[in-house]
Tab-separated table of C-alpha atoms in Angstrom:
chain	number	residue	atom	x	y	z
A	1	UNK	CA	26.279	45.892	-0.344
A	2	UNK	CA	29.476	43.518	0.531
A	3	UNK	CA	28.081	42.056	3.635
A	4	UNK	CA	32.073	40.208	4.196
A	5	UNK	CA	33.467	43.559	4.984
A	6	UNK	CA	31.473	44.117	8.394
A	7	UNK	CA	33.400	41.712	11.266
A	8	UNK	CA	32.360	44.732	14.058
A	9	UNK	CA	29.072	45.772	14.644
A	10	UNK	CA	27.923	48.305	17.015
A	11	UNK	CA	23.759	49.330	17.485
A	12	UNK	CA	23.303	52.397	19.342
A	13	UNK	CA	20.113	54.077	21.147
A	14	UNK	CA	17.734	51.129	20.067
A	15	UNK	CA	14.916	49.401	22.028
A	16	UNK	CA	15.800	46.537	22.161
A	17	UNK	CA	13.097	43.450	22.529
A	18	UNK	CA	14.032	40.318	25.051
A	19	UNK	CA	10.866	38.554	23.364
A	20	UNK	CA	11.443	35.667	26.042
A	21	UNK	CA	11.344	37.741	29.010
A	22	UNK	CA	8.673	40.088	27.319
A	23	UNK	CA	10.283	43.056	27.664
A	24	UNK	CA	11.446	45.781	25.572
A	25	UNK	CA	14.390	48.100	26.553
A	26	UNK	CA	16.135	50.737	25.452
A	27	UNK	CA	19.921	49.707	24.897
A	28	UNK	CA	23.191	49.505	22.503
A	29	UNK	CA	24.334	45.994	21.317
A	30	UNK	CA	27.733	45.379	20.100
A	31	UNK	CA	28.585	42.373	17.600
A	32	UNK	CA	31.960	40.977	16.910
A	33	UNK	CA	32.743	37.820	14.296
A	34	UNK	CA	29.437	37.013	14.277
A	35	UNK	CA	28.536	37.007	17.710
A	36	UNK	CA	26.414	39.160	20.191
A	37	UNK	CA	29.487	40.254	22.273
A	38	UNK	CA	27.846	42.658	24.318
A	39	UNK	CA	24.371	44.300	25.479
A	40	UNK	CA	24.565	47.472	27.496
A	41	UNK	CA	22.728	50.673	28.519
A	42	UNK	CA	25.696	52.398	26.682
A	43	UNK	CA	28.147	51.290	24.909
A	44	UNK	CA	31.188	53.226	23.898
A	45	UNK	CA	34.202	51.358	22.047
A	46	UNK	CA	37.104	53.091	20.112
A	47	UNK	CA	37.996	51.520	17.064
A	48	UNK	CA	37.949	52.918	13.647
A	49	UNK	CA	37.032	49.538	12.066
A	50	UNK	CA	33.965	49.292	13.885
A	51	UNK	CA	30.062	49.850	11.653
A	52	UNK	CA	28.222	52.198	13.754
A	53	UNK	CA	24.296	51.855	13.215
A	54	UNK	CA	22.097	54.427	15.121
A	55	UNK	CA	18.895	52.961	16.066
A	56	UNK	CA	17.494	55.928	17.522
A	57	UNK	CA	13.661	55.616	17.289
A	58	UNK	CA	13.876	52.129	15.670
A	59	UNK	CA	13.609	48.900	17.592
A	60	UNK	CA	16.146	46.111	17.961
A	61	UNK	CA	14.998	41.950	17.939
A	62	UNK	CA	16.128	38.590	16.569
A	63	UNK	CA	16.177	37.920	13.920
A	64	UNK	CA	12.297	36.659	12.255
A	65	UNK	CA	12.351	32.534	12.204
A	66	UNK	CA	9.973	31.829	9.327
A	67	UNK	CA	9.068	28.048	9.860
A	68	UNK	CA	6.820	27.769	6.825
A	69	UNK	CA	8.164	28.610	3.542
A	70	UNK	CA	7.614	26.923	-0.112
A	71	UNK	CA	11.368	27.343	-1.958
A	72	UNK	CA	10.323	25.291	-5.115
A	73	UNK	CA	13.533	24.875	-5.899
A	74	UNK	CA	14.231	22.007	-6.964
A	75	UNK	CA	11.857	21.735	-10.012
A	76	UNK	CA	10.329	25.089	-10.157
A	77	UNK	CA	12.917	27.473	-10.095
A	78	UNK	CA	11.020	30.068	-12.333
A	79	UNK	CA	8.800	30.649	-9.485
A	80	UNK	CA	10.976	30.588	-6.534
A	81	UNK	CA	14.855	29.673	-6.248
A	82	UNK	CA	16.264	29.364	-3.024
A	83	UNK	CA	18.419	32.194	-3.469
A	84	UNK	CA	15.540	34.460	-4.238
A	85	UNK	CA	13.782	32.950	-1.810
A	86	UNK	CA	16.481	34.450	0.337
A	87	UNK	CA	16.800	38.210	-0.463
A	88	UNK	CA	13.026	38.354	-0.221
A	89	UNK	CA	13.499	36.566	3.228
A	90	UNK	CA	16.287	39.149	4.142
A	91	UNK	CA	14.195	42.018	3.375
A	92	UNK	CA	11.341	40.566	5.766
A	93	UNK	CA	13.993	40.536	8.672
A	94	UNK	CA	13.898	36.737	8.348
A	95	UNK	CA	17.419	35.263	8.934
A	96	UNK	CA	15.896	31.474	9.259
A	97	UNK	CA	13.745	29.692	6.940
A	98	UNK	CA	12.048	26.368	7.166
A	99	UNK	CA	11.267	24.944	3.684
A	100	UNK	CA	8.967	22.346	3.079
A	101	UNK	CA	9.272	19.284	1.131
A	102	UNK	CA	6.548	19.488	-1.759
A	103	UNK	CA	8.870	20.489	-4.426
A	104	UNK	CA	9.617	18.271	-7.579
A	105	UNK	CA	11.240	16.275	-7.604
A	106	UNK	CA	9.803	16.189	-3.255
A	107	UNK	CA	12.486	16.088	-0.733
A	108	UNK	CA	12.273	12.644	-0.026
A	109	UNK	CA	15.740	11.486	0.119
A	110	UNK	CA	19.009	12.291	2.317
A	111	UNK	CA	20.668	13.755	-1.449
A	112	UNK	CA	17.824	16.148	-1.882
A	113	UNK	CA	17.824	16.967	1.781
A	114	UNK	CA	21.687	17.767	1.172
A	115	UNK	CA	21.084	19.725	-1.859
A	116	UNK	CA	18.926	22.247	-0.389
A	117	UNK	CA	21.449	22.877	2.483
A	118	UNK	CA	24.383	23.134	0.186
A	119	UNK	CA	22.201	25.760	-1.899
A	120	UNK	CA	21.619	27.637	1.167
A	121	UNK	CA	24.746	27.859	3.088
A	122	UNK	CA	25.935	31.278	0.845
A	123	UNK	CA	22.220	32.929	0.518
A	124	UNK	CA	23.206	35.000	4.023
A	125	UNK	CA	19.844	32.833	5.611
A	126	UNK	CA	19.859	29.882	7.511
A	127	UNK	CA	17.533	27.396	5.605
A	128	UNK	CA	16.536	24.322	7.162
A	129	UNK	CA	15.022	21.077	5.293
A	130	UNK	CA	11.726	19.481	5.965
A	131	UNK	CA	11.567	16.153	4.604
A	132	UNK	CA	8.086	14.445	3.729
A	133	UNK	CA	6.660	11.965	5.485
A	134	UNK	CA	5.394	9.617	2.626
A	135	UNK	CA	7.364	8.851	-0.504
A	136	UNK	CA	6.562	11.487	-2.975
A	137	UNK	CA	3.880	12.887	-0.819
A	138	UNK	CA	1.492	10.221	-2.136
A	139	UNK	CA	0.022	9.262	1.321
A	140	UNK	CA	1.223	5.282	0.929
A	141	UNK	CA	4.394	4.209	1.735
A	142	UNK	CA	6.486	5.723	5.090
A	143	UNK	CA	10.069	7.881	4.127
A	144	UNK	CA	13.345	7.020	5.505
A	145	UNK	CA	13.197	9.125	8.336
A	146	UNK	CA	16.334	8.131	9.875
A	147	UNK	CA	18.409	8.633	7.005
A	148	UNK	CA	16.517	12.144	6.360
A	149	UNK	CA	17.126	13.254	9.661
A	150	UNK	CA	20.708	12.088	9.611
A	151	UNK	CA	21.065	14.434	6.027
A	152	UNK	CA	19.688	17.596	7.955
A	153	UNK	CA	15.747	17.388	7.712
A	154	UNK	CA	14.535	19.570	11.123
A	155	UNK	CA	11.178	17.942	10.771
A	156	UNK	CA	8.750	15.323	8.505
A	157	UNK	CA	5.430	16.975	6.233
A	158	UNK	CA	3.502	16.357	3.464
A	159	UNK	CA	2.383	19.644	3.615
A	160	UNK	CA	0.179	20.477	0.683
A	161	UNK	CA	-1.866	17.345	1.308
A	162	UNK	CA	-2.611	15.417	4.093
A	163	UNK	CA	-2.286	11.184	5.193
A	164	UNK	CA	-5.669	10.233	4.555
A	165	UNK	CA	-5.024	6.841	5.162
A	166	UNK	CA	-5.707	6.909	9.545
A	167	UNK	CA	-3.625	3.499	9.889
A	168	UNK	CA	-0.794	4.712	8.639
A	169	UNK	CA	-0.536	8.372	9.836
A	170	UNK	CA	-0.621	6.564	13.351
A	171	UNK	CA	2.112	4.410	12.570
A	172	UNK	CA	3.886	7.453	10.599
A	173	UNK	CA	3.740	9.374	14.818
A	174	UNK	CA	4.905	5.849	16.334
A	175	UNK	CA	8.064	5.751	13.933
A	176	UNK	CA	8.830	9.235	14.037
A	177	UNK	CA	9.151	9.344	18.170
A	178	UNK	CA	12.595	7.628	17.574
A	179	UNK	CA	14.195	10.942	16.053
A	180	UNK	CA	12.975	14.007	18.200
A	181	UNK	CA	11.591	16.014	15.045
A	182	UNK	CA	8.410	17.537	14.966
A	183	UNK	CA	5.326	16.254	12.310
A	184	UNK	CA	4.330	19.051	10.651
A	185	UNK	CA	0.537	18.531	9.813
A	186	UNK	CA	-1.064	20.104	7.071
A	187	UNK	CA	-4.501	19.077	7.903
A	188	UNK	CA	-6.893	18.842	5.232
A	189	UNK	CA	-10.232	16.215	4.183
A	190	UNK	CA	-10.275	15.974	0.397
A	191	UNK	CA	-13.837	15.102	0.304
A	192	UNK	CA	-14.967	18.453	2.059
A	193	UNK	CA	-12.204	20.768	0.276
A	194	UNK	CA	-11.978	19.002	-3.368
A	195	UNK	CA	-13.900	21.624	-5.646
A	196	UNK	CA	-14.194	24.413	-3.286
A	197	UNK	CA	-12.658	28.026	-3.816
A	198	UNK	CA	-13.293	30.024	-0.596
A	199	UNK	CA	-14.378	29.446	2.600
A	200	UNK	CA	-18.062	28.503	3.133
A	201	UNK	CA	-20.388	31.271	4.174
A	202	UNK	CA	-22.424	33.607	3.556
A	203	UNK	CA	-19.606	35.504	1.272
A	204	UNK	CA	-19.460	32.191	-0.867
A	205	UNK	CA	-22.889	32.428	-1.572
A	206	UNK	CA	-23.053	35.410	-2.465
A	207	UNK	CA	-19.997	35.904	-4.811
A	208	UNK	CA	-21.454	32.015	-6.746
A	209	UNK	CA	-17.795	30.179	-5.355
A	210	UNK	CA	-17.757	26.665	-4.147
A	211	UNK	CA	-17.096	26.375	-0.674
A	212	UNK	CA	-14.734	25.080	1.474
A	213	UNK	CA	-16.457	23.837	5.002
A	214	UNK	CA	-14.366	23.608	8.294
A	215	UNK	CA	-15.149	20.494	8.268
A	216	UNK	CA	-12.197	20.011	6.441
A	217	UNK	CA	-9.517	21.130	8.990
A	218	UNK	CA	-11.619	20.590	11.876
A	219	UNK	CA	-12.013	16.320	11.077
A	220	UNK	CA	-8.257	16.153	10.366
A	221	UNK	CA	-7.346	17.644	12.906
A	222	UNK	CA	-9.741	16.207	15.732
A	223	UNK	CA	-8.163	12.804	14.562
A	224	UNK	CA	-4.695	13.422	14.457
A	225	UNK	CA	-5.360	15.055	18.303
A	226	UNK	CA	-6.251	11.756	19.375
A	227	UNK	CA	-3.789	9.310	17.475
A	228	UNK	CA	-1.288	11.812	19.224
A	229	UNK	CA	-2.467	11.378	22.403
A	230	UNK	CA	-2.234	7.755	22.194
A	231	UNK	CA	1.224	7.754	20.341
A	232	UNK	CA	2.709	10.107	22.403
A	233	UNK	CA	4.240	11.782	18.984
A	234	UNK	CA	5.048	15.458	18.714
A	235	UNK	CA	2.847	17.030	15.961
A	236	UNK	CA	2.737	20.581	15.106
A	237	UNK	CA	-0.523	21.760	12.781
A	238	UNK	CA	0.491	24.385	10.176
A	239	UNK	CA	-1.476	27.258	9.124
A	240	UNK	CA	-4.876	26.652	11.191
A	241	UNK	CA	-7.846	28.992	9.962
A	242	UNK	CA	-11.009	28.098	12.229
A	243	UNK	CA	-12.112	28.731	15.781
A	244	UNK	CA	-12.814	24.479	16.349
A	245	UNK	CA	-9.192	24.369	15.449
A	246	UNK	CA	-8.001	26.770	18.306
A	247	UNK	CA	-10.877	24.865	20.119
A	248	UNK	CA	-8.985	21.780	20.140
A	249	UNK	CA	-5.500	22.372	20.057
A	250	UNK	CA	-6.328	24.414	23.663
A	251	UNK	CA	-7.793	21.824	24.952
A	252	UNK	CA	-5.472	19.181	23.434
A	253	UNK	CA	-2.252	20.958	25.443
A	254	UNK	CA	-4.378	21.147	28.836
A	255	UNK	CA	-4.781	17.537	28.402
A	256	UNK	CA	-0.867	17.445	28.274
A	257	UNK	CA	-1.073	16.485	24.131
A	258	UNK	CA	3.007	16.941	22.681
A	259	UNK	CA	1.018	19.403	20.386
A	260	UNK	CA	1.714	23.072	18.925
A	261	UNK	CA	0.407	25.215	16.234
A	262	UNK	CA	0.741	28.426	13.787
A	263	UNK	CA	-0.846	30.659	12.228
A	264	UNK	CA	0.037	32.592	8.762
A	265	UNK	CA	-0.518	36.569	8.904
A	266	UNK	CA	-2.838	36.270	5.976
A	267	UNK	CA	-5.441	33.917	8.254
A	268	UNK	CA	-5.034	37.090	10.731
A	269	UNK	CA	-5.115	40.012	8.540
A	270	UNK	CA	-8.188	39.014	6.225
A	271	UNK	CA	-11.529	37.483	6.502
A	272	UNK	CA	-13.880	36.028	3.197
A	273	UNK	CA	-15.444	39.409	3.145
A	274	UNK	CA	-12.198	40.621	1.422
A	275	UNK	CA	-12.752	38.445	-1.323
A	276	UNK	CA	-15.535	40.402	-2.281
A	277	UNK	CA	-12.658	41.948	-4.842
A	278	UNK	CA	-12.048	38.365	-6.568
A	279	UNK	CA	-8.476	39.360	-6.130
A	280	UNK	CA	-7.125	35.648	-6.729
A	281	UNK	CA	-4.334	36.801	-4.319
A	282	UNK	CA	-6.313	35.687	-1.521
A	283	UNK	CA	-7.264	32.479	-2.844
A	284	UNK	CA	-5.064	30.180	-0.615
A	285	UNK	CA	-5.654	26.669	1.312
A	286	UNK	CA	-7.179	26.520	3.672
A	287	UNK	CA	-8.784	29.485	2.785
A	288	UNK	CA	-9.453	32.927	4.438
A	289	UNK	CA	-12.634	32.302	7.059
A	290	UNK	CA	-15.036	34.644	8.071
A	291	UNK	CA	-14.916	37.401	11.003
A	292	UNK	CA	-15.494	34.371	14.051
A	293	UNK	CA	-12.744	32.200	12.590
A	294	UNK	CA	-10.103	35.782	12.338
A	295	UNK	CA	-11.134	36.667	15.506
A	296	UNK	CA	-10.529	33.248	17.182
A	297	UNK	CA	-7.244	32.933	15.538
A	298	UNK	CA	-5.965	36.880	17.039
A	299	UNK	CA	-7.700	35.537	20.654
A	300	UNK	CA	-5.300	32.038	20.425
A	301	UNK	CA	-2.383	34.448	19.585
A	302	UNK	CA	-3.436	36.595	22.695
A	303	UNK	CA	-4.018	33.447	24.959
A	304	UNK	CA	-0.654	31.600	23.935
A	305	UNK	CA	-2.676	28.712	22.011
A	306	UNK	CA	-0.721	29.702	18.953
A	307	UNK	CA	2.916	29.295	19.168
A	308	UNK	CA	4.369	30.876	15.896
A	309	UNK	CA	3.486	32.929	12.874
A	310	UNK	CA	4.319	32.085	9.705
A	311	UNK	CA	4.380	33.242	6.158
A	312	UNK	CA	3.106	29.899	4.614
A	313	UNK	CA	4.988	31.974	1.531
A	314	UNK	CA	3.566	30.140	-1.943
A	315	UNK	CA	5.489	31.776	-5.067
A	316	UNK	CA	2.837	31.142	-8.403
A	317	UNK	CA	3.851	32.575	-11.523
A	318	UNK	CA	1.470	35.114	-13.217
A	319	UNK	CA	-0.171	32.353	-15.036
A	320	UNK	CA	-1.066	30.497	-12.155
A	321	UNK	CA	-2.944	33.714	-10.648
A	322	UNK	CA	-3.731	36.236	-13.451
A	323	UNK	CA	-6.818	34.425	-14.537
A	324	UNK	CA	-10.532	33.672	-13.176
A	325	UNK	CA	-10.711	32.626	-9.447
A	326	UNK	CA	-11.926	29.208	-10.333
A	327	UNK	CA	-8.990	28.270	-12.308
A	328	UNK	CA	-5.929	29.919	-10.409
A	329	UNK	CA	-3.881	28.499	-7.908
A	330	UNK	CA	-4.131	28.466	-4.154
A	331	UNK	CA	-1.002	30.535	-2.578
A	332	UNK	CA	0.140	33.549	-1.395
A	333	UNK	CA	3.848	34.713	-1.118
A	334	UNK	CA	4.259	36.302	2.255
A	335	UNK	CA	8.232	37.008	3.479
A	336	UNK	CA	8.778	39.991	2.870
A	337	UNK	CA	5.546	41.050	4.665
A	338	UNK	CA	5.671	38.660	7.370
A	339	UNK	CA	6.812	40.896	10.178
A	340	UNK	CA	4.389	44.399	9.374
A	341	UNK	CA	1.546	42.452	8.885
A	342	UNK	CA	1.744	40.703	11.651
A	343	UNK	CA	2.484	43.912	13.663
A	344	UNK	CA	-0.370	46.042	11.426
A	345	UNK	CA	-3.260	43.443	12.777
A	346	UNK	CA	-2.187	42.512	16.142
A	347	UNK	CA	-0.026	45.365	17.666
A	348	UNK	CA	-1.882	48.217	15.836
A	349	UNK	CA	-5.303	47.226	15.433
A	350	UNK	CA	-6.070	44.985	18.231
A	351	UNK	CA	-3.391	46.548	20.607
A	352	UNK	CA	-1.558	43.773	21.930
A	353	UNK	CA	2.236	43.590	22.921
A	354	UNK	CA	4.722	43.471	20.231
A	355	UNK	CA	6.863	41.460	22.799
A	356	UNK	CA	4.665	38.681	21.988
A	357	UNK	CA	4.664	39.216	18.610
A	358	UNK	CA	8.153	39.235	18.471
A	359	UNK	CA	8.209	35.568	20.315
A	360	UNK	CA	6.005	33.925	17.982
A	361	UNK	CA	8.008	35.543	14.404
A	362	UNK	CA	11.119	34.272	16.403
A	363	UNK	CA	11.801	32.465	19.415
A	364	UNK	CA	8.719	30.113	19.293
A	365	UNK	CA	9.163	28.865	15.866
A	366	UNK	CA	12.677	28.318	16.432
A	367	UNK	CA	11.839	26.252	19.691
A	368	UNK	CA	9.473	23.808	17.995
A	369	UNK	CA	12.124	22.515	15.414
A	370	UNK	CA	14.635	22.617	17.545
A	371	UNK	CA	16.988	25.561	16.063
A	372	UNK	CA	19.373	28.674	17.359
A	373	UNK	CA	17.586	31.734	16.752
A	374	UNK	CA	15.390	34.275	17.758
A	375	UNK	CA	16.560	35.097	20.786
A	376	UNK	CA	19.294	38.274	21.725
A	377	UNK	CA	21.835	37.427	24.057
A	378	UNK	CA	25.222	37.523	24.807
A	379	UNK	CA	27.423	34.981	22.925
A	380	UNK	CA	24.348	33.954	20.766
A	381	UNK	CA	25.014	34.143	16.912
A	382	UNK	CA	24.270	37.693	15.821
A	383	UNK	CA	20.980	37.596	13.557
A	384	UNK	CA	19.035	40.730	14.138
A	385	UNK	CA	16.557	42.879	12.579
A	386	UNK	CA	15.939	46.388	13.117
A	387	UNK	CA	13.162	47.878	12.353
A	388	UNK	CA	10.752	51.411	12.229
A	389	UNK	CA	7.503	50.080	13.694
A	390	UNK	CA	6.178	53.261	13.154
A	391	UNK	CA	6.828	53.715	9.341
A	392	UNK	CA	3.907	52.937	7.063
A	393	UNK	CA	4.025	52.311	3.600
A	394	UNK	CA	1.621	50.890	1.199
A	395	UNK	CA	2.360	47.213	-0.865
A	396	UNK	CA	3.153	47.084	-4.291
A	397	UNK	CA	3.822	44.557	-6.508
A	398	UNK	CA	7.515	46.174	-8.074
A	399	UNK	CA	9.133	46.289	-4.589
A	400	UNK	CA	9.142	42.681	-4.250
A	401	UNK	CA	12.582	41.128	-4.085
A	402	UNK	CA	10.600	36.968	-4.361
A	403	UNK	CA	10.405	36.302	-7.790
A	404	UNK	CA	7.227	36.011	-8.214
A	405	UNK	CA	4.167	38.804	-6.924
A	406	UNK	CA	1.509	36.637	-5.857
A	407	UNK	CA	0.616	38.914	-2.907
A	408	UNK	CA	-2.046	39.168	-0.627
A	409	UNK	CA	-1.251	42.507	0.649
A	410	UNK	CA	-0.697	44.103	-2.580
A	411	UNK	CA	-2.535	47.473	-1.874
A	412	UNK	CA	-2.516	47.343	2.074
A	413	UNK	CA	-1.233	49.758	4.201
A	414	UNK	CA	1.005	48.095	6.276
A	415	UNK	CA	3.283	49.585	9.481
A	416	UNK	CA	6.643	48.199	10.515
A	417	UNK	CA	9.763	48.820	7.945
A	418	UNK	CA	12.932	46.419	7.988
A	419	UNK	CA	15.641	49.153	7.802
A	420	UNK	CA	18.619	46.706	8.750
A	421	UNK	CA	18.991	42.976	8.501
A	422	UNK	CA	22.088	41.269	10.349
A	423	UNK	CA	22.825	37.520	9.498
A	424	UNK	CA	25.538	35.694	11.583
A	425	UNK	CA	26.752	39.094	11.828
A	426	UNK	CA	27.136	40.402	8.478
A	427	UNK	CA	24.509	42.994	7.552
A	428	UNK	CA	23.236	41.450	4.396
A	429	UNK	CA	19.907	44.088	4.055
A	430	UNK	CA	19.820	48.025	4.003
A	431	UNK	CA	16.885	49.332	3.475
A	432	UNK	CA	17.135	51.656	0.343
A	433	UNK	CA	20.369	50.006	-0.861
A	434	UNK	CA	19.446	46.638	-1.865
């Protein structure tokens, strides 16, 4: 559909969520060049130019703000472009994307930085740079961080490994307090996670797989806790997966640590006893942990440990996954079921408040690096989803819009349908029609 012909937007009869407040409400919201112009009990305008949606039964929220995301473009473009990368994100509800830097050639200088912005300005999503922290994610020498944040990058990571050297991650927080931008840790020791496949457990044992100790996050992360706290840098750890995580980073914030933290919906949704199937879906790092791990990560979403949700969306080709669990590659691709599993595990299953939900898919991540979005109000840029929270439907493999299938959820039954998808006020996703 041509999203440039809608300038006037009104959304009757919907309930609408105020994820900061924590509130849900049943209203109509009225958008005009790109803007939320108006919220109202009822609104009733007279103008034949105007795009009447009727959200009767559905509900109304920001738009999702997806602060993990692997692009691969540049380099790898048959996995993932960032235009694909965008329809799938439009068809999750996400309107912002945070990509990180390991791409190839990495995003390690202002031009790259640039390029990535300049391919995303017409892909109807907002995508935002993260630039890496070390010069071609090798762990050695410290990036250019002024001149990357001066090109657009929202944030530093060299996500997909981790600084092993101590020295220098501590003088990679002292640097980066000069420019306001969050770290973002992927937190990871080699020499615990090197050959393994799957968490370590009882599962492990018994399906013969290497495994993968929490050691490995749980080290990291204990040490980059304290080189924080005597720093004073802002560091946000990515994708956590054990209970000594949530642990620490609870502990870490009462002891007034500049520290937050999220969580991907796969690390919620599953525990090792699902790969019991070998599907090399869920083969991802750090890996799916076992029941006391999932249920510590849904209690730090309850408690307001964890601040955001994120996809942590890894396109692989075919090759990379359709072949024996030992030899295929750790990801999972995740926007376009970012938002229903989130709400399938948490709001369904363990009953909590979509309102919170809502906050950590929108306003939360956008908080942390420091963008507009996920929040509805008046004269706020209109990016909303809408959404049938109660429609169910079961994943499969042809429906995705990312090009490549590499899906954890392939199978599931999931709950909670995008049926509209509103980007600086253009409705660039229809359900059914794109």
């Amino acid at each position: 559909m041509d999203s440039n012909m809608y300038n006037k937007i009104l959304i009757k009869n919907g309930s609408i969520v105020d994820a900061q407040k924590g509130n849900i409400y049943r209203g109509d919201l009225y958008i005009k060049d790109g803007i939320i112009e108006d919220i109202k009990d009822v609104i009733e305008i007279d103008n034949k130019d105007i795009t009447i949606i009727d959200a009767g039964g559905l509900t109304i929220m920001a738009g999702l703000v997806d602060m993990h995301v692997h692009l691969r473009d540049p380099g790898l473009e048959d996995r993932e472009t960032i235009e694909s990368g965008a329809r799938a994100a439009l068809a999750g509800g996400i309107t912002s994307m945070v990509c990180m830097p390991n791409t190839s050639p990495v995003l390690d200088s202002p031009s790259l930085i640039k390029y990535v912005i300049d391919r995303g300005k017409n892909t109807g999503c907002s995508i935002y740079p993260v630039a890496a922290m070390t010069a071609g994610l090798e762990g050695k020498n410290i990036t250019g961080m002024g001149l990357l944040s001066e090109a657009g990058a929202i944030g530093f990571s060299d996500d997909g490994k981790a600084v092993a050297d101590s020295k220098l991650m501590f003088e990679i927080m002292r640097y980066s307090k000069q420019f306001g931008k969050p770290l973002i840790l992927h937190e990871e020791v080699r020499s615990f996670s090197e050959h393994g496949l799957m968490h370590e457990g009882k599962y492990s044992t018994k399906l013969g797989l290497e495994g993968i100790s929490r050691l490995s996050d749980d080290l990291m992360i204990g040490r980059d806790i304290v080189l924080a706290g005597v720093s004073g840098a802002r560091i946000h750890i990515t994708h956590i997966s054990t209970s000594g995580a949530v642990e620490m980073i609870r502990k870490a914030k009462t002891d007034g640590i500049d520290i937050t933290c999220d969580v991907t919906a796969h690390h919620l949704f599953f525990n090792d006893s699902h790969l019991e199937s070998f599907d090399t879906n869920l083969k991802v790092k750090p890996p799916i942990r076992d029941v006391r791990d999932q249920k510590a990560l849904i209690e730090g979403v309850a408690d307001g440990t964890i601040d955001a949700i994120v996809s942590d969306h890894a396109p692989h080709l075919d090759t990379g996954k359709n072949t024996t669990f030992k030899l295929a590659e750790f990801g999972t691709i995740g926007l376009e079921t970012l938002l229903a599993a989130s709400y399938t595990i948490l709001c369904r299953n363990k009953k909590q408040g979509f309102e919170k939900v809502a906050r950590l898919l929108g306003s939360g991540p956008a908080e942390i690096v420091g963008i507009d979005g996920g929040i509805i109000r008046k004269g706020m840029r209109a990016d909303i989803a809408v959404a049938d929270l109660e429609a169910g439907y079961t994943v499969k493999k042809e429906d995705f819009r990312s090009r490549s299938k590499n899906s954890a959820f392939i199978g599931q039954k999931l709950y909670g349908k995008i049926i509209y998808t509103i980007s600086n006020g253009k409705i660039v996703y229809e359900s059914g029609l794109n």
